[in-house]
Backbone as a chain_set.jsonl record, in Angstrom:
{"seq": "MDERIARRLKGLRVEREWSLDELARRSMVSRATLSRLENAEVSPTAQVLGKLCSAYGLTMSRLMHMVEDEFAPLIRRDAQAVWIDPSVGFRRRSVSPPAQTLAGEVLECELDPGARISYDNPPRPGLEHYLLLIEGQLEVSVDGQAHALNPGDCLRYQLFGPSTFATSEHSGARYVLFIL", "coords": {"N": [[-7.195, -13.554, 2.876], [-4.424, -12.708, 4.074], [-2.921, -15.286, 3.558], [-3.167, -15.541, 0.463], [-1.95, -12.865, 0.127], [0.661, -14.036, 1.157], [1.347, -16.435, -0.596], [1.705, -14.677, -2.845], [3.477, -13.101, -2.311], [5.685, -14.781, -2.023], [5.459, -15.897, -4.615], [6.163, -13.891, -5.979], [8.834, -13.406, -5.481], [10.464, -16.365, -5.915], [10.038, -15.82, -8.53], [12.125, -13.623, -9.471], [14.093, -15.107, -9.076], [14.902, -14.603, -5.993], [17.009, -15.18, -3.636], [15.581, -15.196, -0.153], [17.995, -14.43, 1.602], [18.667, -12.622, -0.411], [16.446, -11.089, -1.07], [15.78, -9.668, 1.679], [18.154, -8.106, 1.76], [17.378, -6.252, -0.542], [15.034, -5.335, 0.176], [15.157, -4.458, 2.852], [13.97, -5.616, 4.847], [13.812, -7.954, 7.306], [15.681, -11.316, 6.79], [14.327, -13.52, 8.476], [11.597, -12.282, 9.086], [10.638, -12.282, 6.607], [10.401, -14.718, 5.788], [8.674, -15.736, 7.836], [6.432, -14.199, 7.055], [6.222, -15.147, 4.182], [5.259, -17.718, 4.847], [2.55, -17.294, 5.937], [2.302, -16.972, 8.582], [2.571, -14.537, 10.393], [0.409, -11.418, 10.1], [1.427, -9.109, 7.311], [2.421, -5.963, 7.829], [1.795, -2.229, 7.037], [4.062, -0.971, 6.181], [6.191, -2.727, 6.336], [4.926, -4.234, 3.754], [5.013, -1.847, 2.077], [8.261, -1.977, 1.895], [8.243, -4.113, 0.82], [7.193, -3.826, -1.448], [8.779, -1.657, -3.163], [10.864, -3.139, -3.225], [10.247, -4.636, -5.255], [9.397, -3.307, -7.111], [6.827, -2.479, -7.589], [3.699, -1.071, -6.921], [1.616, -0.637, -4.103], [-1.016, -1.489, -3.997], [-1.412, -2.198, -6.702], [-0.056, -5.203, -6.138], [-2.412, -6.123, -4.36], [-4.197, -6.521, -5.961], [-2.928, -8.301, -7.509], [-3.175, -10.608, -5.919], [-5.954, -10.863, -5.962], [-9.297, -11.821, -7.613], [-9.85, -12.251, -11.471], [-10.376, -10.093, -14.13], [-13.263, -7.587, -13.235], [-15.297, -5.343, -14.774], [-17.011, -4.07, -12.907], [-17.466, -3.523, -9.414], [-18.71, -4.045, -6.636], [-19.182, -2.734, -3.43], [-19.518, -4.373, -1.673], [-18.034, -6.303, -2.044], [-15.608, -5.234, -2.343], [-11.852, -5.593, -1.912], [-10.672, -5.534, 1.387], [-8.223, -4.544, 3.428], [-6.231, -4.268, 6.493], [-4.495, -3.052, 8.508], [-3.684, -3.39, 11.537], [-1.678, -2.807, 13.55], [-0.634, -0.097, 13.794], [-3.778, 1.537, 12.921], [-4.561, 1.41, 10.232], [-6.713, 1.314, 7.452], [-7.488, -0.164, 4.473], [-9.524, -0.163, 1.505], [-9.608, -1.095, -1.807], [-10.813, 0.19, -4.63], [-10.642, 0.619, -6.974], [-11.931, -1.615, -9.565], [-10.065, -4.61, -9.545], [-7.22, -4.731, -11.821], [-4.682, -6.188, -13.351], [-3.625, -5.163, -16.152], [-4.177, -2.561, -16.667], [-3.583, 0.829, -15.346], [-4.213, 2.831, -13.167], [-5.473, 3.274, -10.234], [-7.564, 3.597, -7.707], [-7.97, 3.822, -4.319], [-9.722, 3.69, -1.072], [-8.901, 5.167, 2.108], [-8.384, 5.192, 5.587], [-7.037, 6.123, 8.527], [-6.76, 6.098, 12.049], [-6.952, 7.79, 15.119], [-4.398, 9.476, 15.982], [-2.0, 7.958, 14.209], [0.362, 6.824, 12.302], [2.311, 6.161, 9.044], [5.076, 5.425, 7.682], [6.731, 5.772, 4.256], [9.792, 4.362, 2.965], [10.659, 4.507, 0.072], [9.546, 5.026, -2.99], [7.248, 2.842, -4.641], [7.65, 2.748, -7.019], [9.616, 5.34, -9.314], [8.573, 8.364, -9.277], [5.892, 7.861, -9.055], [2.341, 8.886, -9.947], [-0.005, 10.932, -7.315], [-3.14, 11.637, -6.371], [-5.096, 12.721, -3.541], [-7.506, 12.76, -1.953], [-8.816, 14.334, 1.193], [-11.639, 13.438, 2.737], [-12.797, 13.331, 5.205], [-11.698, 14.312, 8.875], [-8.45, 15.343, 9.689], [-5.084, 15.384, 7.956], [-1.382, 15.085, 8.111], [0.613, 15.057, 5.074], [3.739, 14.04, 3.943], [6.028, 14.234, 1.786], [8.777, 13.702, 0.004], [10.412, 15.323, 2.404], [8.344, 17.315, 2.054], [5.899, 18.658, 4.36], [2.536, 18.619, 4.444], [-0.21, 20.103, 5.277], [-3.557, 18.347, 5.771], [-6.787, 19.492, 5.465], [-10.516, 18.493, 5.524], [-11.945, 18.518, 2.001], [-9.678, 19.493, 0.979], [-6.817, 18.52, -1.824], [-4.315, 17.046, -2.589], [-2.032, 16.969, -4.407], [1.028, 14.641, -6.068], [4.158, 13.579, -6.928], [5.8, 10.792, -6.102], [9.305, 10.142, -5.557], [11.011, 9.874, -3.463], [11.0, 9.566, 0.161], [7.819, 8.902, 2.326], [5.48, 10.175, 4.147], [2.686, 9.346, 6.346], [0.283, 10.975, 8.471], [-1.849, 11.424, 11.783], [-3.264, 13.557, 14.179], [-3.294, 13.126, 17.283], [-5.947, 13.405, 18.353], [-7.627, 13.456, 15.925], [-8.772, 11.29, 13.646], [-8.345, 9.95, 9.739], [-10.108, 9.875, 6.764], [-9.809, 9.412, 3.407], [-9.534, 9.528, -0.432], [-7.216, 7.862, -2.162], [-6.077, 8.447, -5.653], [-4.184, 6.573, -7.773], [-1.681, 7.203, -10.23]], "CA": [[-6.465, -12.54, 2.078], [-3.027, -13.45, 4.109], [-2.547, -16.377, 3.093], [-3.326, -14.863, -0.38], [-0.419, -12.518, 0.166], [1.803, -14.782, 1.433], [1.497, -16.889, -1.536], [2.217, -14.109, -4.114], [4.604, -12.573, -2.346], [6.513, -15.667, -2.537], [5.56, -16.311, -5.929], [7.397, -12.848, -6.462], [10.335, -13.643, -5.024], [10.697, -17.094, -6.968], [9.81, -15.375, -9.891], [12.784, -13.464, -10.161], [15.056, -15.927, -8.508], [15.886, -14.348, -5.383], [16.811, -15.935, -1.959], [15.493, -14.822, 1.136], [18.768, -13.21, 1.731], [18.511, -11.136, -1.482], [15.068, -10.273, -0.822], [16.3, -9.03, 2.911], [19.095, -6.958, 1.737], [16.762, -5.399, -1.318], [13.981, -4.968, 0.881], [15.898, -4.04, 4.638], [13.287, -6.478, 6.032], [14.537, -9.065, 7.812], [14.881, -12.7, 6.712], [13.26, -14.139, 9.465], [10.401, -11.948, 8.659], [10.243, -12.593, 5.662], [10.221, -16.123, 5.801], [6.947, -15.726, 8.578], [5.102, -13.922, 5.728], [5.833, -16.181, 2.92], [4.182, -19.063, 5.375], [1.632, -16.821, 6.594], [2.782, -17.032, 9.724], [2.12, -13.679, 10.692], [-0.279, -10.068, 8.898], [2.185, -7.3, 6.691], [2.127, -4.484, 8.314], [1.676, -1.436, 5.908], [5.016, -0.318, 6.179], [6.812, -3.855, 5.531], [4.382, -3.967, 2.358], [5.555, -0.629, 1.229], [9.333, -2.185, 1.629], [8.522, -5.199, -0.067], [6.429, -3.585, -3.512], [9.538, -1.009, -3.324], [12.115, -3.815, -3.549], [9.752, -5.458, -6.322], [8.499, -2.822, -7.947], [5.12, -2.738, -7.193], [2.442, -0.127, -6.024], [0.63, -1.687, -2.945], [-2.237, -1.645, -4.607], [-0.905, -3.349, -7.308], [0.484, -6.35, -5.277], [-3.35, -6.314, -4.221], [-4.979, -6.704, -7.171], [-1.801, -9.912, -7.764], [-4.085, -11.52, -5.158], [-7.328, -10.84, -5.954], [-9.732, -12.307, -8.981], [-10.017, -11.994, -12.415], [-10.681, -8.708, -13.502], [-14.72, -7.355, -13.86], [-15.58, -3.806, -15.09], [-18.092, -3.438, -11.862], [-16.977, -4.605, -8.023], [-19.957, -3.812, -5.478], [-18.554, -1.787, -2.201], [-19.211, -5.384, -0.882], [-16.859, -7.054, -2.767], [-13.907, -4.49, -2.655], [-10.826, -6.219, -1.104], [-10.106, -4.442, 2.135], [-6.869, -5.144, 4.23], [-6.233, -3.983, 7.672], [-3.02, -3.101, 9.352], [-4.517, -2.616, 13.154], [-0.955, -2.206, 14.253], [-1.081, 1.275, 13.386], [-4.901, 2.069, 12.299], [-4.401, 1.657, 8.928], [-7.598, -0.114, 6.888], [-7.524, 0.547, 3.038], [-10.127, -0.687, 0.56], [-9.576, -1.199, -2.837], [-12.067, 0.545, -4.487], [-11.492, 0.079, -8.076], [-11.608, -3.124, -10.164], [-8.659, -5.051, -9.933], [-7.066, -5.26, -13.617], [-3.168, -6.098, -13.924], [-3.621, -4.599, -17.344], [-4.9, -0.909, -15.928], [-2.835, 1.552, -14.367], [-4.976, 3.242, -12.363], [-5.953, 2.618, -8.905], [-8.672, 4.078, -6.572], [-8.322, 3.314, -3.024], [-10.378, 5.193, 0.42], [-8.549, 5.079, 2.991], [-8.901, 5.214, 7.086], [-5.907, 6.204, 9.281], [-7.159, 6.05, 13.667], [-6.411, 9.176, 15.434], [-2.42, 9.598, 16.476], [-1.469, 6.586, 13.69], [1.429, 7.298, 11.316], [3.053, 5.14, 8.369], [6.167, 5.882, 6.383], [7.477, 4.368, 3.246], [11.197, 5.045, 2.797], [10.866, 4.804, -1.249], [8.164, 4.307, -3.665], [7.572, 1.391, -5.451], [8.012, 3.065, -8.714], [10.084, 6.304, -9.21], [7.776, 9.031, -10.138], [4.399, 7.418, -8.723], [1.481, 9.783, -9.19], [-0.928, 10.655, -6.455], [-3.524, 12.596, -6.32], [-5.051, 12.227, -2.101], [-8.884, 14.178, -1.426], [-9.128, 14.187, 2.188], [-12.928, 13.066, 3.01], [-12.812, 13.292, 6.768], [-10.38, 14.376, 9.418], [-7.137, 15.564, 9.441], [-4.025, 14.412, 8.026], [-0.345, 15.552, 7.357], [1.278, 14.215, 4.42], [5.116, 14.278, 4.004], [6.442, 13.863, 0.819], [10.11, 13.974, 0.245], [10.348, 16.29, 2.836], [7.995, 18.619, 2.653], [4.831, 18.385, 5.088], [1.265, 19.155, 3.595], [-1.555, 19.855, 6.301], [-4.786, 18.49, 4.823], [-8.661, 19.45, 6.103], [-11.515, 17.891, 4.522], [-11.744, 18.869, 0.865], [-8.311, 19.705, 0.226], [-6.306, 17.352, -2.567], [-2.62, 16.76, -2.53], [-1.463, 16.156, -5.669], [2.499, 14.756, -5.968], [4.667, 12.633, -7.427], [6.94, 10.387, -5.362], [10.337, 10.239, -5.733], [11.704, 9.866, -2.204], [10.097, 8.768, 1.281], [6.256, 9.325, 2.249], [4.733, 9.663, 5.384], [0.855, 9.825, 6.537], [0.031, 11.148, 9.884], [-2.923, 11.779, 12.006], [-2.972, 13.768, 15.072], [-3.74, 12.56, 18.574], [-7.595, 13.889, 18.168], [-8.448, 13.337, 14.6], [-8.097, 10.465, 12.314], [-8.693, 10.671, 9.103], [-10.438, 9.512, 5.675], [-9.142, 9.843, 2.37], [-9.49, 8.676, -1.116], [-6.15, 8.161, -3.395], [-5.945, 7.746, -6.576], [-3.036, 6.68, -8.395], [-1.723, 6.752, -11.867]], "C": [[-4.846, -12.68, 2.576], [-2.251, -14.336, 3.871], [-2.258, -16.539, 1.607], [-2.147, -13.643, -0.302], [0.922, -13.221, 0.147], [2.151, -15.68, 0.114], [2.557, -15.761, -2.416], [3.505, -13.291, -3.646], [5.961, -13.695, -2.381], [6.921, -15.82, -4.111], [6.36, -15.648, -6.479], [9.035, -12.972, -6.138], [11.034, -14.474, -6.061], [10.861, -16.808, -8.143], [11.104, -14.869, -10.531], [13.967, -13.706, -9.399], [16.437, -15.446, -7.308], [15.964, -15.245, -4.121], [15.946, -15.129, -1.283], [16.343, -13.513, 1.827], [18.978, -11.865, 0.919], [17.298, -10.417, -1.206], [15.145, -9.138, 0.438], [17.09, -7.965, 2.264], [18.531, -5.766, 0.347], [15.736, -4.515, -0.633], [13.984, -3.911, 2.573], [14.465, -4.673, 5.02], [13.948, -7.373, 6.122], [14.217, -10.536, 7.094], [14.083, -13.535, 7.411], [11.801, -13.721, 9.543], [9.676, -12.236, 7.513], [9.556, -14.151, 5.248], [8.787, -16.364, 6.588], [6.072, -15.236, 7.865], [4.88, -14.541, 4.854], [5.123, -17.267, 3.053], [2.916, -18.388, 6.062], [1.382, -17.009, 8.058], [1.955, -16.018, 10.895], [1.78, -12.612, 9.378], [1.332, -9.18, 8.447], [1.919, -6.39, 7.717], [2.438, -3.353, 7.19], [3.37, -1.11, 5.26], [6.219, -1.347, 5.713], [6.428, -4.227, 4.039], [5.079, -3.215, 1.556], [6.969, -0.492, 1.108], [9.404, -2.889, 0.09], [8.175, -4.586, -1.436], [8.112, -2.856, -3.519], [10.794, -1.941, -4.168], [11.386, -4.034, -5.113], [9.251, -4.056, -7.21], [7.264, -2.297, -8.523], [4.637, -1.419, -6.527], [1.695, -1.602, -5.332], [-0.313, -2.371, -3.462], [-2.217, -2.89, -5.455], [-0.776, -4.76, -7.289], [-1.307, -6.847, -4.987], [-4.278, -7.031, -4.456], [-4.381, -8.302, -7.826], [-3.282, -10.743, -7.162], [-5.271, -11.295, -5.023], [-7.854, -11.591, -7.35], [-9.805, -11.784, -10.125], [-10.66, -11.032, -12.413], [-12.076, -8.625, -13.888], [-14.485, -6.274, -13.484], [-16.301, -3.329, -13.703], [-17.472, -4.222, -10.592], [-17.619, -3.391, -7.364], [-18.616, -3.515, -4.171], [-18.436, -3.392, -1.249], [-18.406, -6.181, -1.116], [-15.496, -6.485, -2.782], [-12.671, -5.501, -1.239], [-10.858, -5.2, 0.311], [-9.159, -5.271, 3.037], [-6.653, -3.826, 5.632], [-4.542, -3.919, 8.116], [-3.14, -2.353, 10.809], [-2.911, -2.463, 13.963], [-0.53, -0.611, 14.389], [-2.379, 2.273, 13.072], [-5.204, 1.986, 11.728], [-5.604, 0.855, 8.203], [-7.588, 1.122, 5.08], [-8.496, -0.658, 2.572], [-10.048, 0.034, -0.615], [-10.99, -1.281, -3.81], [-12.583, 0.399, -5.978], [-11.58, -1.215, -8.639], [-10.454, -3.282, -9.783], [-8.34, -5.56, -11.11], [-5.187, -5.272, -13.477], [-2.551, -5.185, -15.255], [-3.646, -2.597, -17.35], [-3.946, -0.393, -14.613], [-3.523, 2.416, -12.878], [-5.662, 2.834, -11.764], [-6.881, 3.628, -8.047], [-8.891, 3.327, -5.1], [-9.179, 4.177, -1.751], [-9.999, 4.029, 1.208], [-8.886, 5.607, 4.526], [-7.637, 5.369, 8.173], [-6.787, 6.565, 11.264], [-6.239, 7.437, 14.028], [-4.52, 8.531, 16.192], [-1.542, 7.906, 15.526], [0.01, 7.923, 12.799], [2.125, 6.241, 10.42], [4.055, 6.138, 7.545], [6.561, 4.964, 5.732], [8.901, 5.119, 3.134], [11.162, 5.012, 0.839], [9.81, 4.784, -1.722], [8.491, 3.43, -4.555], [7.816, 1.832, -6.961], [8.63, 4.6, -8.247], [8.847, 7.42, -9.871], [5.979, 8.79, -9.873], [3.67, 8.419, -8.899], [0.898, 9.962, -8.423], [-1.724, 11.427, -6.554], [-4.766, 11.816, -4.673], [-6.483, 13.375, -2.017], [-8.908, 13.72, 0.045], [-10.541, 14.505, 2.173], [-13.174, 13.792, 3.91], [-11.599, 13.844, 7.603], [-9.315, 15.639, 9.267], [-6.177, 14.975, 8.745], [-2.541, 15.722, 7.413], [-0.06, 14.625, 6.733], [2.435, 15.139, 3.857], [5.999, 13.714, 2.97], [7.608, 14.652, 0.052], [10.93, 15.296, 0.834], [9.683, 17.413, 3.244], [6.59, 18.284, 3.205], [3.9, 19.544, 4.468], [-0.128, 19.186, 4.821], [-2.791, 20.063, 5.85], [-6.259, 18.868, 6.159], [-9.263, 19.242, 5.335], [-11.778, 18.795, 3.232], [-10.544, 18.869, -0.147], [-7.633, 18.465, -0.93], [-5.808, 17.85, -3.437], [-2.903, 16.326, -3.614], [-0.285, 16.089, -5.84], [2.66, 13.482, -6.414], [5.781, 11.777, -6.53], [7.959, 9.308, -5.912], [11.418, 9.713, -4.471], [10.375, 9.203, -0.81], [8.995, 9.955, 1.43], [5.993, 9.638, 3.626], [3.314, 10.396, 5.664], [0.716, 9.694, 8.224], [-1.368, 11.615, 10.289], [-2.521, 12.163, 13.392], [-3.634, 13.255, 16.212], [-5.106, 12.276, 18.632], [-8.046, 13.253, 17.096], [-7.912, 12.278, 13.741], [-8.786, 10.53, 10.955], [-9.624, 9.846, 7.49], [-10.315, 10.006, 4.512], [-9.037, 8.958, 1.421], [-8.01, 9.232, -1.771], [-6.468, 7.4, -4.293], [-4.632, 7.781, -7.043], [-2.647, 6.136, -9.547], [0.017, 6.369, -11.97]], "O": [[-3.99, -12.762, 1.695], [-1.024, -14.264, 3.941], [-1.41, -17.351, 1.236], [-1.27, -13.936, -1.115], [1.909, -13.069, -0.573], [3.329, -15.624, -0.24], [3.765, -15.899, -2.607], [4.384, -12.899, -4.414], [7.084, -13.351, -2.75], [8.014, -15.858, -4.676], [7.196, -16.089, -7.268], [10.071, -12.575, -6.673], [11.842, -14.023, -6.873], [11.685, -17.37, -8.863], [11.45, -15.247, -11.651], [14.758, -12.821, -9.072], [17.662, -15.564, -7.293], [15.024, -15.925, -3.711], [15.49, -14.208, -1.961], [16.003, -12.421, 2.282], [19.268, -10.709, 1.229], [17.25, -9.189, -1.136], [14.71, -7.993, 0.314], [16.578, -6.845, 2.259], [19.08, -4.675, 0.195], [15.592, -3.303, -0.798], [13.22, -3.107, 3.105], [13.795, -3.865, 5.664], [14.699, -7.752, 5.223], [13.09, -10.96, 6.838], [13.199, -14.217, 6.892], [10.909, -14.474, 9.932], [8.462, -12.401, 7.393], [8.552, -14.487, 4.62], [7.895, -17.051, 6.091], [4.925, -15.682, 7.899], [3.735, -14.738, 4.448], [4.504, -17.851, 2.164], [2.27, -19.129, 6.802], [0.268, -17.179, 8.553], [1.172, -16.319, 11.796], [2.293, -12.619, 8.259], [2.139, -8.753, 9.272], [0.856, -6.393, 8.339], [3.369, -3.605, 6.426], [3.683, -1.054, 4.071], [7.077, -0.991, 4.906], [7.288, -4.485, 3.197], [5.674, -3.604, 0.551], [7.417, 0.503, 0.538], [9.966, -2.671, -0.984], [8.842, -4.847, -2.437], [8.886, -3.693, -3.985], [11.409, -1.68, -5.202], [11.987, -3.596, -6.094], [8.531, -4.338, -8.168], [6.915, -1.85, -9.616], [5.278, -0.851, -5.643], [1.406, -2.752, -5.663], [-0.471, -3.591, -3.429], [-2.659, -4.022, -5.259], [-1.237, -5.491, -8.166], [-1.565, -7.977, -5.403], [-4.974, -7.811, -3.806], [-5.048, -9.166, -8.396], [-4.163, -11.295, -7.822], [-5.78, -11.508, -3.923], [-7.006, -11.953, -8.165], [-9.848, -10.558, -10.026], [-11.39, -10.674, -11.488], [-12.415, -9.396, -14.785], [-13.86, -5.909, -12.488], [-16.139, -2.145, -13.406], [-17.039, -5.37, -10.701], [-17.295, -2.206, -7.437], [-17.484, -3.995, -4.109], [-17.58, -3.604, -0.391], [-18.008, -6.885, -0.188], [-14.472, -7.072, -3.134], [-12.858, -5.844, -0.072], [-11.106, -4.013, 0.103], [-9.325, -6.46, 3.311], [-6.97, -2.642, 5.512], [-3.671, -4.773, 7.956], [-2.83, -1.206, 11.133], [-2.984, -1.954, 15.081], [-0.041, -0.238, 15.455], [-2.237, 3.491, 12.968], [-6.397, 2.288, 11.745], [-5.518, -0.365, 8.346], [-7.641, 2.312, 4.769], [-8.416, -1.805, 3.013], [-10.256, 1.24, -0.748], [-11.855, -2.155, -3.874], [-13.719, 0.22, -6.416], [-11.142, -2.06, -7.858], [-9.702, -2.32, -9.625], [-8.875, -6.569, -11.571], [-4.577, -4.204, -13.537], [-1.432, -4.685, -15.365], [-3.104, -1.754, -18.064], [-3.682, -0.867, -13.508], [-3.068, 2.385, -11.735], [-6.544, 2.081, -12.177], [-6.318, 4.717, -7.925], [-9.748, 2.485, -4.831], [-9.091, 5.404, -1.722], [-10.295, 2.834, 1.236], [-9.725, 6.506, 4.596], [-7.379, 4.271, 8.665], [-7.439, 7.609, 11.295], [-5.26, 7.931, 13.469], [-3.941, 7.538, 16.633], [-0.795, 7.077, 16.046], [0.318, 9.115, 12.796], [2.593, 5.309, 11.074], [3.853, 7.217, 6.988], [6.771, 3.795, 6.056], [9.02, 6.341, 3.219], [11.977, 5.831, 0.413], [8.88, 4.514, -0.962], [9.561, 3.211, -5.123], [8.161, 1.08, -7.873], [8.329, 5.092, -7.159], [8.313, 7.155, -10.949], [5.07, 9.428, -10.404], [3.996, 9.305, -8.108], [0.725, 8.801, -8.053], [-1.177, 12.45, -6.965], [-5.166, 10.652, -4.715], [-6.379, 14.602, -2.027], [-9.048, 12.5, 0.127], [-10.892, 15.596, 1.724], [-13.723, 14.877, 3.714], [-10.501, 13.842, 7.046], [-9.559, 16.723, 8.737], [-6.293, 13.752, 8.825], [-2.614, 16.717, 6.693], [-0.201, 13.477, 7.153], [2.385, 16.308, 3.475], [6.703, 12.745, 3.258], [7.539, 15.796, -0.396], [11.71, 16.041, 0.241], [9.939, 18.217, 4.14], [5.973, 17.532, 2.45], [4.142, 20.704, 4.136], [-0.851, 18.215, 5.043], [-3.297, 21.147, 5.557], [-6.454, 18.508, 7.32], [-8.928, 19.63, 4.216], [-11.822, 19.993, 3.511], [-10.383, 18.521, -1.317], [-8.124, 17.352, -0.74], [-6.094, 18.545, -4.412], [-3.773, 15.504, -3.9], [0.206, 17.218, -5.88], [1.863, 12.544, -6.41], [6.796, 12.444, -6.329], [7.771, 8.209, -6.433], [12.519, 9.216, -4.709], [9.296, 8.625, -0.937], [8.984, 11.13, 1.063], [6.722, 8.918, 4.307], [2.93, 11.526, 5.361], [0.938, 8.741, 8.971], [-2.094, 12.132, 9.44], [-1.666, 11.488, 13.966], [-4.784, 12.89, 15.966], [-5.527, 11.151, 18.901], [-8.929, 12.417, 17.284], [-6.809, 12.33, 13.196], [-9.842, 11.163, 10.94], [-9.325, 8.663, 7.655], [-10.712, 11.166, 4.404], [-8.645, 7.82, 1.679], [-7.65, 10.401, -1.906], [-6.92, 6.256, -4.241], [-3.913, 8.762, -6.85], [-2.98, 5.031, -9.975], [0.5, 5.973, -13.03]]}, "num_chains": 1, "name": "protein.A"}
């Protein structure tokens, strides 16, 4: 998966005719890190992917769909792509079948206790999210407003600025994220 992500990241940059320096400026990710990512020397973190997706105007799910196989209307659980960021304790499963032409996406996500992921900007202003917390506790901050979620709570929001997902030291979280 890391090698496919690396190839796609390089392809996106080349398609736009951006140098590594230009992408570094747009994404606020160092040129050295970008080079190492594009050469699959390191695995991308959720935060770095978030910055790159913002620079490219893509959701992270859309980027992941671009590295997956052709569209099939049904995808069995054992065939769903899972991406892991061990540096923060984040696991992301693409539940919905990959489709570059369809907008809606469904993700199943897990954050370990004490995890925190912050995104500076949305990949696309006004991106609509529905977050349904299944287990644990989760604090979601959207544009500076914090929301404490318990199992069964659903948070609906649009992204225009920074967002943060955080768990307490004592409880992780499992949630389903619907993106439109």
